[in-house]
């Protein structure tokens, strides 16, 4: 159901920020794109242009990388102690917390997600991430290593390792969790002492730009964080190919991830970490507590309108309970009110863009053409905004695009199973391996299946549980490396082995 009543306006401070001229943050200054070009930013709930931002391209990326290089090599930043870096990150977290409501409104207007969800999840998770990484700044340690050196009998040595920042980092983020993705990227990079050029998504640049102002307020020296808005094919590609960038960290589609790897390989073999797509299996076993599993299955796919790389988009249910579960999830879908993110009753906002709406609907059409049926939903929801109805597909076949490819929308394919061994094979039948879940009352079975599922995250009797301390990343074509947790520190440091002969 599409809400038709008017949504309340955002706070005047939020609107004043959105209204201002948005430039690029390079070397501590806000500057227009060299080309003078801009990008219109739309509110996906009504398609109206709410702001224009600079369209940075290669020339701006070159300037930003040069600034990040200067900040990495000399001046204030490398001279700071780990404790001082940690305190700056903590200060940044405090500043975001002071502006929590403003960020929630910006995310809602720019991305389309419900304001209340952004205020309860996106922004607090970003704050927590910066605090968690602030703690890591003082805990990045090497080891001492006893060595033997067989070809130098009798010689004595002292060997140890240093964990050093990897250098100038290019970070490219998507539009589904704009502030949170910026936090996942910036937190560990700054905790370890790297400098950054952050390319934020062209669809949702506003919270990243607001964050840029707070980064300055938190006292980070000029050039440590540079923020460039611009298109992927120009600014993003220039960053991935830049010969003076030491590492690129990317979150987005597997298709673009492959282009990033190619660009890194063809230029300076910069380090690459990738958090890519998914087609996550969500498995409900016959002994599951259906009262929680059904709600969990709905949340797994409909949270953030299915625009989550870990969305539970393939729902496997035992044949004996298939109809009951599908009906239960359909009932939940029916209750979801579609509307602008700013409307207090909105359960699900629009897709982020017309392109995304068309993409999701294209998948639905291809599924129907191949024989799939919609139990509920299955089309655009009307109105000016880019809404798609929450959809449950049945009668799918394993080789259909709707089963194999990431739709990135509120579309779940429900698949019945009978034999548990076939279930595991079907769940793992994907080029992706980002997340998975299993619902069961049998603890041993839950853990056994968790081991059998080829995914970087497995939830048992829950879904979409995130914490700054938990590593997140993909098996197979879902990515390289893990973000968050202590593994994120490894992504932004490199090891130096030092040996002294007595
Ligand atoms: P989605 O399909 O979800 O929009 P993308 O992978 O296209 O995800 O985009 C994620 C991020 O990657 C965005 O910031 C986008 O601008 C950027 N991007 C897109 N194409 C390229 C590219 N060829 N090189 C580098 N970055 C890109």
Short mmCIF file of C-alpha atoms and ligand atoms in Angstrom, two decimals:
data_model
loop_
_atom_site.label_atom_id
_atom_site.label_comp_id
_atom_site.label_asym_id
_atom_site.label_seq_id
_atom_site.Cartn_x
_atom_site.Cartn_y
_atom_site.Cartn_z
CA UNK A 1 0.00 0.00 0.00
CA UNK A 2 1.36 3.41 -0.99
CA UNK A 3 0.88 6.18 1.59
CA UNK A 4 -0.75 9.23 0.07
CA UNK A 5 -0.70 11.63 3.01
CA UNK A 6 1.95 14.33 3.10
CA UNK A 7 5.25 13.59 4.91
CA UNK A 8 6.45 16.13 7.47
CA UNK A 9 9.21 18.50 6.34
CA UNK A 10 12.76 18.00 7.55
CA UNK A 11 14.29 20.30 10.16
CA UNK A 12 15.32 23.74 8.87
CA UNK A 13 19.04 23.05 9.60
CA UNK A 14 18.88 19.88 7.51
CA UNK A 15 17.20 21.71 4.66
CA UNK A 16 19.70 24.57 4.90
CA UNK A 17 22.56 22.08 4.57
CA UNK A 18 20.94 20.29 1.62
CA UNK A 19 20.32 23.65 -0.06
CA UNK A 20 23.84 24.96 0.06
CA UNK A 21 26.35 24.73 -2.74
CA UNK A 22 28.14 21.36 -2.47
CA UNK A 23 31.77 21.16 -3.43
CA UNK A 24 34.64 18.69 -3.14
CA UNK A 25 36.79 18.44 -0.01
CA UNK A 26 40.39 18.57 -1.20
CA UNK A 27 43.34 19.38 1.04
CA UNK A 28 41.09 20.98 3.66
CA UNK A 29 39.30 23.29 1.21
CA UNK A 30 35.86 22.97 -0.35
CA UNK A 31 36.39 23.48 -4.07
CA UNK A 32 34.24 23.11 -7.20
CA UNK A 33 35.02 20.41 -9.76
CA UNK A 34 37.73 21.55 -12.19
CA UNK A 35 35.26 21.03 -15.04
CA UNK A 36 32.58 23.11 -13.31
CA UNK A 37 30.13 20.25 -13.95
CA UNK A 38 27.51 19.25 -11.40
CA UNK A 39 25.22 16.29 -10.67
CA UNK A 40 21.56 16.65 -9.70
CA UNK A 41 20.63 14.80 -6.53
CA UNK A 42 17.06 13.49 -6.45
CA UNK A 43 14.68 12.58 -3.69
CA UNK A 44 13.67 9.07 -4.82
CA UNK A 45 10.29 9.37 -3.10
CA UNK A 46 9.11 11.93 -5.70
CA UNK A 47 11.88 12.29 -8.27
CA UNK A 48 12.39 15.97 -7.37
CA UNK A 49 15.90 17.45 -7.52
CA UNK A 50 16.88 18.46 -3.97
CA UNK A 51 20.50 19.48 -4.47
CA UNK A 52 23.34 19.67 -6.92
CA UNK A 53 26.83 18.46 -6.13
CA UNK A 54 30.12 18.82 -7.95
CA UNK A 55 30.82 16.23 -10.65
CA UNK A 56 34.44 15.48 -9.87
CA UNK A 57 36.47 13.59 -12.46
CA UNK A 58 40.05 12.59 -13.15
CA UNK A 59 41.47 16.11 -12.69
CA UNK A 60 39.89 16.37 -9.24
CA UNK A 61 40.96 12.85 -8.27
CA UNK A 62 44.53 13.78 -9.26
CA UNK A 63 44.41 16.83 -6.96
CA UNK A 64 42.86 14.83 -4.12
CA UNK A 65 45.42 12.02 -4.40
CA UNK A 66 48.27 14.57 -4.41
CA UNK A 67 46.84 16.14 -1.23
CA UNK A 68 46.47 12.73 0.42
CA UNK A 69 50.05 11.87 -0.55
CA UNK A 70 51.40 15.10 0.98
CA UNK A 71 49.39 14.50 4.17
CA UNK A 72 50.69 10.92 4.40
CA UNK A 73 54.34 11.76 3.81
CA UNK A 74 54.76 14.76 6.08
CA UNK A 75 53.23 17.44 8.23
CA UNK A 76 50.97 16.87 11.18
CA UNK A 77 49.30 13.52 10.49
CA UNK A 78 52.23 11.08 10.57
CA UNK A 79 53.58 12.93 13.62
CA UNK A 80 50.44 12.30 15.67
CA UNK A 81 50.55 9.58 18.30
CA UNK A 82 48.21 6.61 18.01
CA UNK A 83 46.36 7.95 21.04
CA UNK A 84 45.81 11.31 19.33
CA UNK A 85 44.44 9.58 16.22
CA UNK A 86 42.13 7.55 18.41
CA UNK A 87 40.87 10.66 20.19
CA UNK A 88 40.10 12.37 16.88
CA UNK A 89 38.06 9.38 15.77
CA UNK A 90 36.19 9.41 19.08
CA UNK A 91 35.54 13.13 18.67
CA UNK A 92 34.17 12.48 15.18
CA UNK A 93 31.82 9.85 16.64
CA UNK A 94 30.62 12.37 19.24
CA UNK A 95 29.98 14.99 16.55
CA UNK A 96 27.96 12.53 14.45
CA UNK A 97 25.96 11.67 17.56
CA UNK A 98 25.21 15.37 18.12
CA UNK A 99 23.89 15.50 14.55
CA UNK A 100 22.14 12.11 14.59
CA UNK A 101 18.71 13.44 13.64
CA UNK A 102 20.14 15.59 10.87
CA UNK A 103 21.97 12.61 9.37
CA UNK A 104 18.80 10.50 9.61
CA UNK A 105 16.86 13.16 7.70
CA UNK A 106 19.57 13.55 5.07
CA UNK A 107 19.70 9.78 4.49
CA UNK A 108 15.94 9.65 4.26
CA UNK A 109 15.65 12.47 1.70
CA UNK A 110 18.65 11.40 -0.33
CA UNK A 111 18.40 7.61 -0.26
CA UNK A 112 14.69 7.12 0.44
CA UNK A 113 15.03 4.96 3.56
CA UNK A 114 12.70 5.53 6.52
CA UNK A 115 14.04 8.31 8.75
CA UNK A 116 13.36 6.22 11.86
CA UNK A 117 15.41 3.31 10.48
CA UNK A 118 18.33 5.59 9.68
CA UNK A 119 18.10 7.08 13.18
CA UNK A 120 17.96 3.65 14.84
CA UNK A 121 20.39 1.72 12.66
CA UNK A 122 22.51 3.51 10.03
CA UNK A 123 23.67 6.45 12.14
CA UNK A 124 24.23 4.61 15.48
CA UNK A 125 26.15 1.87 13.65
CA UNK A 126 28.36 4.53 12.04
CA UNK A 127 28.98 6.17 15.44
CA UNK A 128 29.80 2.80 16.99
CA UNK A 129 32.16 1.93 14.16
CA UNK A 130 34.19 5.11 14.66
CA UNK A 131 34.35 4.46 18.44
CA UNK A 132 35.38 0.84 17.91
CA UNK A 133 38.12 1.89 15.48
CA UNK A 134 39.20 4.73 17.82
CA UNK A 135 40.03 1.98 20.32
CA UNK A 136 42.10 0.10 17.76
CA UNK A 137 44.43 3.03 17.04
CA UNK A 138 46.51 2.27 20.17
CA UNK A 139 46.40 -1.51 19.78
CA UNK A 140 48.07 -2.06 16.43
CA UNK A 141 51.06 -4.19 17.34
CA UNK A 142 53.77 -6.23 15.70
CA UNK A 143 55.39 -9.33 17.16
CA UNK A 144 58.89 -10.42 18.18
CA UNK A 145 60.05 -13.51 16.35
CA UNK A 146 62.89 -15.87 17.37
CA UNK A 147 64.87 -16.70 14.22
CA UNK A 148 67.46 -19.43 13.53
CA UNK A 149 69.10 -18.59 10.14
CA UNK A 150 70.62 -22.04 9.38
CA UNK A 151 73.38 -20.68 7.11
CA UNK A 152 74.82 -18.45 9.92
CA UNK A 153 75.55 -20.80 12.83
CA UNK A 154 76.25 -18.95 16.10
CA UNK A 155 74.99 -15.55 14.89
CA UNK A 156 72.49 -13.78 17.14
CA UNK A 157 69.56 -11.66 16.00
CA UNK A 158 66.60 -9.69 17.26
CA UNK A 159 63.66 -9.77 14.83
CA UNK A 160 60.33 -8.09 15.11
CA UNK A 161 57.50 -6.89 12.91
CA UNK A 162 55.90 -3.47 12.55
CA UNK A 163 52.35 -2.98 11.30
CA UNK A 164 52.51 0.17 9.21
CA UNK A 165 49.74 2.08 7.41
CA UNK A 166 49.40 1.01 3.80
CA UNK A 167 49.54 4.65 2.62
CA UNK A 168 47.19 6.62 0.39
CA UNK A 169 43.88 4.80 0.13
CA UNK A 170 41.16 5.25 -2.48
CA UNK A 171 37.73 4.28 -1.19
CA UNK A 172 34.67 3.90 -3.37
CA UNK A 173 31.28 3.41 -1.73
CA UNK A 174 27.71 2.65 -2.83
CA UNK A 175 24.36 4.31 -2.15
CA UNK A 176 22.50 1.77 -0.01
CA UNK A 177 23.93 2.85 3.38
CA UNK A 178 25.70 6.09 2.46
CA UNK A 179 26.92 7.24 5.89
CA UNK A 180 27.54 3.76 7.24
CA UNK A 181 29.60 2.69 4.23
CA UNK A 182 31.70 5.84 4.62
CA UNK A 183 32.26 4.89 8.29
CA UNK A 184 33.23 1.28 7.46
CA UNK A 185 35.83 2.64 5.08
CA UNK A 186 37.15 5.69 6.94
CA UNK A 187 37.26 4.20 10.46
CA UNK A 188 40.01 1.62 9.97
CA UNK A 189 41.92 3.76 7.46
CA UNK A 190 42.19 6.62 9.96
CA UNK A 191 42.83 4.38 12.97
CA UNK A 192 45.87 2.93 11.17
CA UNK A 193 47.23 6.30 9.98
CA UNK A 194 46.43 6.08 6.27
CA UNK A 195 45.19 9.07 4.27
CA UNK A 196 42.12 8.83 2.11
CA UNK A 197 40.40 9.89 -1.07
CA UNK A 198 36.76 8.88 -0.62
CA UNK A 199 34.55 8.69 -3.74
CA UNK A 200 30.97 8.70 -2.58
CA UNK A 201 28.05 7.42 -4.66
CA UNK A 202 26.58 9.85 -7.17
CA UNK A 203 23.03 8.90 -6.15
CA UNK A 204 23.48 9.67 -2.43
CA UNK A 205 26.31 12.13 -1.81
CA UNK A 206 24.79 14.34 0.90
CA UNK A 207 25.56 12.50 4.16
CA UNK A 208 29.16 11.92 3.06
CA UNK A 209 29.55 15.65 2.40
CA UNK A 210 28.02 16.49 5.79
CA UNK A 211 30.48 14.02 7.32
CA UNK A 212 33.30 15.88 5.58
CA UNK A 213 32.44 19.04 7.52
CA UNK A 214 32.45 17.12 10.81
CA UNK A 215 35.80 15.51 9.93
CA UNK A 216 37.20 19.03 9.69
CA UNK A 217 35.53 19.99 12.99
CA UNK A 218 37.02 16.92 14.67
CA UNK A 219 40.50 18.29 13.88
CA UNK A 220 41.81 15.91 11.22
CA UNK A 221 44.65 17.74 9.43
CA UNK A 222 44.08 19.01 5.88
CA UNK A 223 44.48 16.38 3.19
CA UNK A 224 43.99 13.38 5.50
CA UNK A 225 40.44 12.87 4.25
CA UNK A 226 39.53 14.14 0.78
CA UNK A 227 36.00 13.64 -0.47
CA UNK A 228 35.11 13.62 -4.14
CA UNK A 229 31.59 13.38 -5.52
CA UNK A 230 31.36 12.19 -9.11
CA UNK A 231 30.33 9.39 -11.41
CA UNK A 232 31.77 5.91 -11.16
CA UNK A 233 33.00 5.72 -14.75
CA UNK A 234 34.98 8.97 -14.37
CA UNK A 235 35.94 9.77 -10.76
CA UNK A 236 35.69 6.17 -9.52
CA UNK A 237 37.63 4.72 -12.43
CA UNK A 238 40.33 7.41 -12.11
CA UNK A 239 40.79 6.57 -8.44
CA UNK A 240 41.00 2.81 -9.06
CA UNK A 241 43.58 3.36 -11.82
CA UNK A 242 45.62 6.07 -10.08
CA UNK A 243 49.32 5.14 -9.99
CA UNK A 244 49.93 6.95 -6.69
CA UNK A 245 47.15 5.23 -4.73
CA UNK A 246 48.52 2.41 -2.57
CA UNK A 247 45.25 0.63 -1.96
CA UNK A 248 41.70 0.76 -3.20
CA UNK A 249 38.78 -0.38 -1.08
CA UNK A 250 35.52 -0.84 -2.93
CA UNK A 251 31.96 -1.71 -1.99
CA UNK A 252 29.49 -2.22 -4.81
CA UNK A 253 28.54 -4.62 -7.56
CA UNK A 254 30.64 -7.64 -8.47
CA UNK A 255 30.72 -6.35 -12.04
CA UNK A 256 32.40 -3.08 -11.02
CA UNK A 257 34.58 -4.96 -8.51
CA UNK A 258 36.11 -6.82 -11.45
CA UNK A 259 36.83 -3.50 -13.19
CA UNK A 260 38.57 -2.25 -10.04
CA UNK A 261 40.80 -5.33 -9.93
CA UNK A 262 41.62 -4.87 -13.62
CA UNK A 263 42.48 -1.19 -13.14
CA UNK A 264 44.70 -2.00 -10.15
CA UNK A 265 46.43 -4.75 -12.10
CA UNK A 266 47.03 -2.63 -15.17
CA UNK A 267 48.56 0.28 -13.24
CA UNK A 268 50.54 -0.08 -10.02
CA UNK A 269 49.21 -3.36 -8.52
CA UNK A 270 47.73 -1.42 -5.65
CA UNK A 271 46.25 -3.54 -2.86
CA UNK A 272 42.55 -4.22 -3.36
CA UNK A 273 39.76 -5.06 -0.94
CA UNK A 274 36.25 -5.69 -2.19
CA UNK A 275 32.83 -6.07 -0.63
CA UNK A 276 30.56 -7.13 -3.47
CA UNK A 277 27.22 -8.68 -4.28
CA UNK A 278 25.29 -11.51 -2.74
CA UNK A 279 22.39 -13.89 -3.25
CA UNK A 280 22.09 -15.05 0.30
CA UNK A 281 20.25 -18.25 1.24
CA UNK A 282 17.94 -18.09 4.24
CA UNK A 283 17.06 -21.60 5.40
CA UNK A 284 14.09 -22.48 7.59
CA UNK A 285 14.38 -26.04 8.93
CA UNK A 286 11.27 -28.03 9.90
CA UNK A 287 12.03 -27.69 13.63
CA UNK A 288 12.37 -23.87 13.52
CA UNK A 289 10.26 -21.60 15.68
CA UNK A 290 8.12 -20.32 12.84
CA UNK A 291 6.82 -17.37 14.81
CA UNK A 292 10.31 -15.82 14.74
CA UNK A 293 11.53 -17.39 11.48
CA UNK A 294 8.71 -15.88 9.41
CA UNK A 295 9.37 -12.36 10.72
CA UNK A 296 13.08 -13.00 10.26
CA UNK A 297 12.57 -14.03 6.64
CA UNK A 298 10.56 -10.88 5.94
CA UNK A 299 13.20 -8.70 7.58
CA UNK A 300 15.96 -10.53 5.70
CA UNK A 301 14.61 -9.38 2.34
CA UNK A 302 12.53 -6.28 3.00
CA UNK A 303 14.96 -4.40 5.28
CA UNK A 304 16.34 -1.41 3.38
CA UNK A 305 13.95 -2.37 0.54
CA UNK A 306 16.15 -5.34 -0.27
CA UNK A 307 18.95 -2.98 -1.24
CA UNK A 308 21.41 -4.89 0.93
CA UNK A 309 24.28 -6.95 -0.41
CA UNK A 310 23.45 -9.53 2.29
CA UNK A 311 19.66 -9.57 1.64
CA UNK A 312 18.10 -12.98 2.24
CA UNK A 313 16.86 -13.25 -1.33
CA UNK A 314 16.58 -17.04 -1.58
CA UNK A 315 14.30 -18.48 1.08
CA UNK A 316 14.55 -22.26 1.50
CA UNK A 317 11.67 -23.82 3.41
CA UNK A 318 10.89 -27.50 4.09
CA UNK A 319 8.10 -28.77 1.85
CA UNK A 320 5.88 -29.59 4.86
CA UNK A 321 5.81 -25.93 5.95
CA UNK A 322 6.30 -24.17 2.66
CA UNK A 323 2.75 -22.86 2.23
CA UNK A 324 2.50 -21.75 5.86
CA UNK A 325 5.80 -19.84 5.72
CA UNK A 326 5.07 -18.24 2.35
CA UNK A 327 1.67 -17.15 3.60
CA UNK A 328 3.23 -15.76 6.78
CA UNK A 329 5.87 -13.75 4.91
CA UNK A 330 3.19 -12.54 2.46
CA UNK A 331 1.08 -11.38 5.41
CA UNK A 332 4.07 -9.38 6.69
CA UNK A 333 4.64 -7.92 3.22
CA UNK A 334 1.00 -6.85 3.09
CA UNK A 335 1.44 -4.85 6.30
CA UNK A 336 4.38 -2.83 4.91
CA UNK A 337 3.38 0.69 4.02
CA UNK A 338 5.32 2.19 1.13
CA UNK A 339 6.00 5.90 1.30
CA UNK A 340 8.58 8.64 1.55
CA UNK A 341 11.26 7.96 4.13
CA UNK A 342 10.21 11.07 6.03
CA UNK A 343 6.67 9.77 6.60
CA UNK A 344 6.37 8.33 10.12
CA UNK A 345 4.21 5.42 8.92
CA UNK A 346 6.54 4.37 6.11
CA UNK A 347 7.83 0.83 6.46
CA UNK A 348 9.56 0.78 3.10
CA UNK A 349 10.73 3.67 0.98
CA UNK A 350 11.39 3.85 -2.76
CA UNK A 351 14.26 2.28 -4.67
CA UNK A 352 17.16 4.71 -4.74
CA UNK A 353 16.73 5.69 -8.39
CA UNK A 354 14.69 5.17 -11.52
CA UNK A 355 17.53 3.02 -12.86
CA UNK A 356 17.29 0.78 -9.83
CA UNK A 357 13.49 0.60 -10.06
CA UNK A 358 13.75 -0.37 -13.73
CA UNK A 359 16.42 -2.93 -12.93
CA UNK A 360 14.34 -4.63 -10.24
CA UNK A 361 11.23 -4.63 -12.45
CA UNK A 362 13.28 -6.02 -15.34
CA UNK A 363 14.26 -8.98 -13.15
CA UNK A 364 10.62 -9.50 -12.20
CA UNK A 365 9.59 -9.56 -15.84
CA UNK A 366 12.35 -12.01 -16.72
CA UNK A 367 11.25 -14.24 -13.83
CA UNK A 368 7.62 -14.18 -14.97
CA UNK A 369 8.62 -14.89 -18.56
CA UNK A 370 10.55 -17.95 -17.33
CA UNK A 371 7.56 -19.26 -15.36
CA UNK A 372 7.92 -17.80 -11.86
CA UNK A 373 4.77 -16.59 -10.08
CA UNK A 374 4.34 -13.74 -7.59
CA UNK A 375 2.45 -14.70 -4.43
CA UNK A 376 2.39 -11.03 -3.55
CA UNK A 377 3.75 -7.88 -5.20
CA UNK A 378 5.55 -8.23 -8.50
CA UNK A 379 5.41 -4.71 -9.89
CA UNK A 380 5.99 -0.98 -9.47
CA UNK A 381 3.83 0.59 -6.79
CA UNK A 382 2.82 3.67 -8.75
CA UNK A 383 3.19 7.30 -7.74
CA UNK A 384 5.98 9.67 -8.72
CA UNK A 385 8.59 7.89 -6.63
CA UNK A 386 10.62 4.82 -7.52
CA UNK A 387 8.57 2.34 -5.51
CA UNK A 388 8.49 -1.42 -6.00
CA UNK A 389 6.05 -3.67 -4.15
CA UNK A 390 7.47 -6.18 -1.68
CA UNK A 391 7.46 -9.38 -3.69
CA UNK A 392 7.57 -13.13 -3.05
CA UNK A 393 8.29 -15.37 -6.03
CA UNK A 394 7.52 -19.08 -6.19
CA UNK A 395 7.75 -21.76 -8.91
CA UNK A 396 11.29 -20.71 -9.75
CA UNK A 397 13.95 -22.96 -11.31
CA UNK A 398 17.61 -23.02 -10.13
CA UNK A 399 18.90 -21.59 -13.41
CA UNK A 400 16.56 -18.58 -13.58
CA UNK A 401 18.12 -15.12 -13.38
CA UNK A 402 15.94 -14.34 -10.34
CA UNK A 403 17.66 -17.22 -8.51
CA UNK A 404 21.21 -16.70 -9.78
CA UNK A 405 21.58 -12.92 -10.00
CA UNK A 406 21.51 -10.19 -7.39
CA UNK A 407 18.28 -8.19 -7.80
CA UNK A 408 19.02 -5.65 -5.06
CA UNK A 409 15.35 -5.01 -4.41
CA UNK A 410 12.48 -6.28 -2.22
CA UNK A 411 12.17 -9.58 -4.08
CA UNK A 412 12.56 -12.97 -2.42
CA UNK A 413 12.33 -16.32 -4.17
CA UNK A 414 10.83 -18.97 -1.91
CA UNK A 415 12.08 -22.47 -2.73
CA UNK A 416 10.80 -25.71 -1.12
CA UNK A 417 13.24 -28.49 -0.14
CA UNK A 418 12.86 -32.08 1.04
CA UNK A 419 16.29 -33.63 1.43
CA UNK A 420 18.74 -31.81 3.80
CA UNK A 421 21.78 -32.76 1.67
CA UNK A 422 20.21 -31.34 -1.44
CA UNK A 423 19.36 -28.25 0.57
CA UNK A 424 23.01 -27.47 1.30
CA UNK A 425 23.97 -27.98 -2.34
CA UNK A 426 21.13 -25.70 -3.46
CA UNK A 427 21.97 -23.03 -0.87
CA UNK A 428 25.61 -23.04 -1.99
CA UNK A 429 24.70 -23.04 -5.70
CA UNK A 430 25.70 -19.42 -6.29
CA UNK A 431 28.67 -17.46 -7.51
CA UNK A 432 28.21 -15.39 -4.34
CA UNK A 433 29.00 -16.18 -0.72
CA UNK A 434 28.35 -13.10 1.36
CA UNK A 435 25.80 -14.16 3.97
CA UNK A 436 23.41 -16.96 4.89
CA UNK A 437 21.05 -17.88 7.70
CA UNK A 438 19.51 -20.95 9.23
CA UNK A 439 16.50 -21.17 11.55
CA UNK A 440 16.28 -24.23 13.82
CA UNK A 441 15.68 -25.24 17.44
CA UNK A 442 18.42 -27.89 17.16
CA UNK A 443 21.62 -26.15 18.24
CA UNK A 444 23.94 -28.83 16.83
CA UNK A 445 22.19 -28.81 13.48
CA UNK A 446 22.39 -25.01 13.38
CA UNK A 447 26.16 -25.02 13.91
CA UNK A 448 26.70 -27.91 11.50
CA UNK A 449 24.84 -26.10 8.73
CA UNK A 450 26.69 -22.87 9.57
CA UNK A 451 29.91 -24.76 8.79
CA UNK A 452 28.53 -26.17 5.55
CA UNK A 453 27.30 -22.86 4.13
CA UNK A 454 29.92 -21.14 1.98
CA UNK A 455 29.45 -17.57 3.16
CA UNK A 456 31.40 -14.96 5.08
CA UNK A 457 28.56 -14.42 7.56
CA UNK A 458 26.08 -16.98 8.87
CA UNK A 459 23.24 -16.04 11.18
CA UNK A 460 21.48 -18.69 13.28
CA UNK A 461 17.92 -17.79 14.34
CA UNK A 462 18.46 -14.15 13.42
CA UNK A 463 19.24 -12.02 10.36
CA UNK A 464 20.93 -8.69 9.61
CA UNK A 465 22.89 -8.61 12.86
CA UNK A 466 25.83 -6.24 12.48
CA UNK A 467 28.42 -5.04 14.94
CA UNK A 468 31.61 -3.05 14.51
CA UNK A 469 33.50 -5.94 16.16
CA UNK A 470 32.26 -8.60 13.69
CA UNK A 471 34.22 -9.10 10.46
CA UNK A 472 32.05 -8.82 7.35
CA UNK A 473 32.95 -9.86 3.83
CA UNK A 474 32.51 -12.47 1.18
CA UNK A 475 33.43 -15.95 0.09
CA UNK A 476 33.61 -16.61 -3.65
CA UNK A 477 32.69 -13.65 -5.88
CA UNK A 478 31.32 -11.66 -2.94
CA UNK A 479 34.67 -10.08 -2.26
CA UNK A 480 38.20 -9.98 -0.95
CA UNK A 481 39.01 -9.21 2.68
CA UNK A 482 36.89 -8.45 5.72
CA UNK A 483 35.64 -5.08 6.91
CA UNK A 484 35.01 -4.30 10.59
CA UNK A 485 36.45 -6.27 13.48
CA UNK A 486 40.21 -6.50 13.88
CA UNK A 487 40.50 -7.89 10.35
CA UNK A 488 39.73 -4.39 9.03
CA UNK A 489 42.95 -3.20 10.65
CA UNK A 490 44.85 -5.80 8.62
CA UNK A 491 43.31 -4.41 5.43
CA UNK A 492 44.84 -0.99 6.04
CA UNK A 493 48.24 -2.02 7.39
CA UNK A 494 51.18 -3.90 5.99
CA UNK A 495 53.84 -5.88 7.81
CA UNK A 496 57.49 -4.89 7.93
CA UNK A 497 59.96 -7.46 9.28
CA UNK A 498 62.96 -5.82 10.98
CA UNK A 499 66.09 -7.82 11.90
CA UNK A 500 69.09 -6.65 13.89
CA UNK A 501 72.26 -8.68 14.29
CA UNK A 502 73.85 -8.46 17.74
P1 LIG B 1 25.33 -0.24 -7.93
O1 LIG B 1 25.14 -1.16 -9.11
O2 LIG B 1 24.77 -0.78 -6.68
O3 LIG B 1 25.00 1.20 -8.23
P2 LIG B 1 28.07 0.12 -8.45
O4 LIG B 1 29.03 -0.98 -8.25
O5 LIG B 1 27.71 0.54 -9.83
O6 LIG B 1 26.83 -0.28 -7.60
O7 LIG B 1 28.52 1.44 -7.68
C1 LIG B 1 29.16 1.46 -6.44
C2 LIG B 1 30.17 2.56 -6.45
O8 LIG B 1 31.11 2.31 -7.48
C3 LIG B 1 29.61 3.97 -6.74
O9 LIG B 1 30.33 4.92 -5.97
C4 LIG B 1 29.92 4.14 -8.21
O10 LIG B 1 30.07 5.49 -8.59
C5 LIG B 1 31.25 3.43 -8.33
N1 LIG B 1 31.57 2.95 -9.69
C6 LIG B 1 30.72 2.62 -10.68
N2 LIG B 1 31.40 2.27 -11.79
C7 LIG B 1 32.72 2.38 -11.50
C8 LIG B 1 33.93 2.15 -12.22
N3 LIG B 1 33.92 1.74 -13.48
N4 LIG B 1 35.10 2.36 -11.58
C9 LIG B 1 35.13 2.75 -10.29
N5 LIG B 1 34.03 3.00 -9.57
C10 LIG B 1 32.82 2.82 -10.15
#
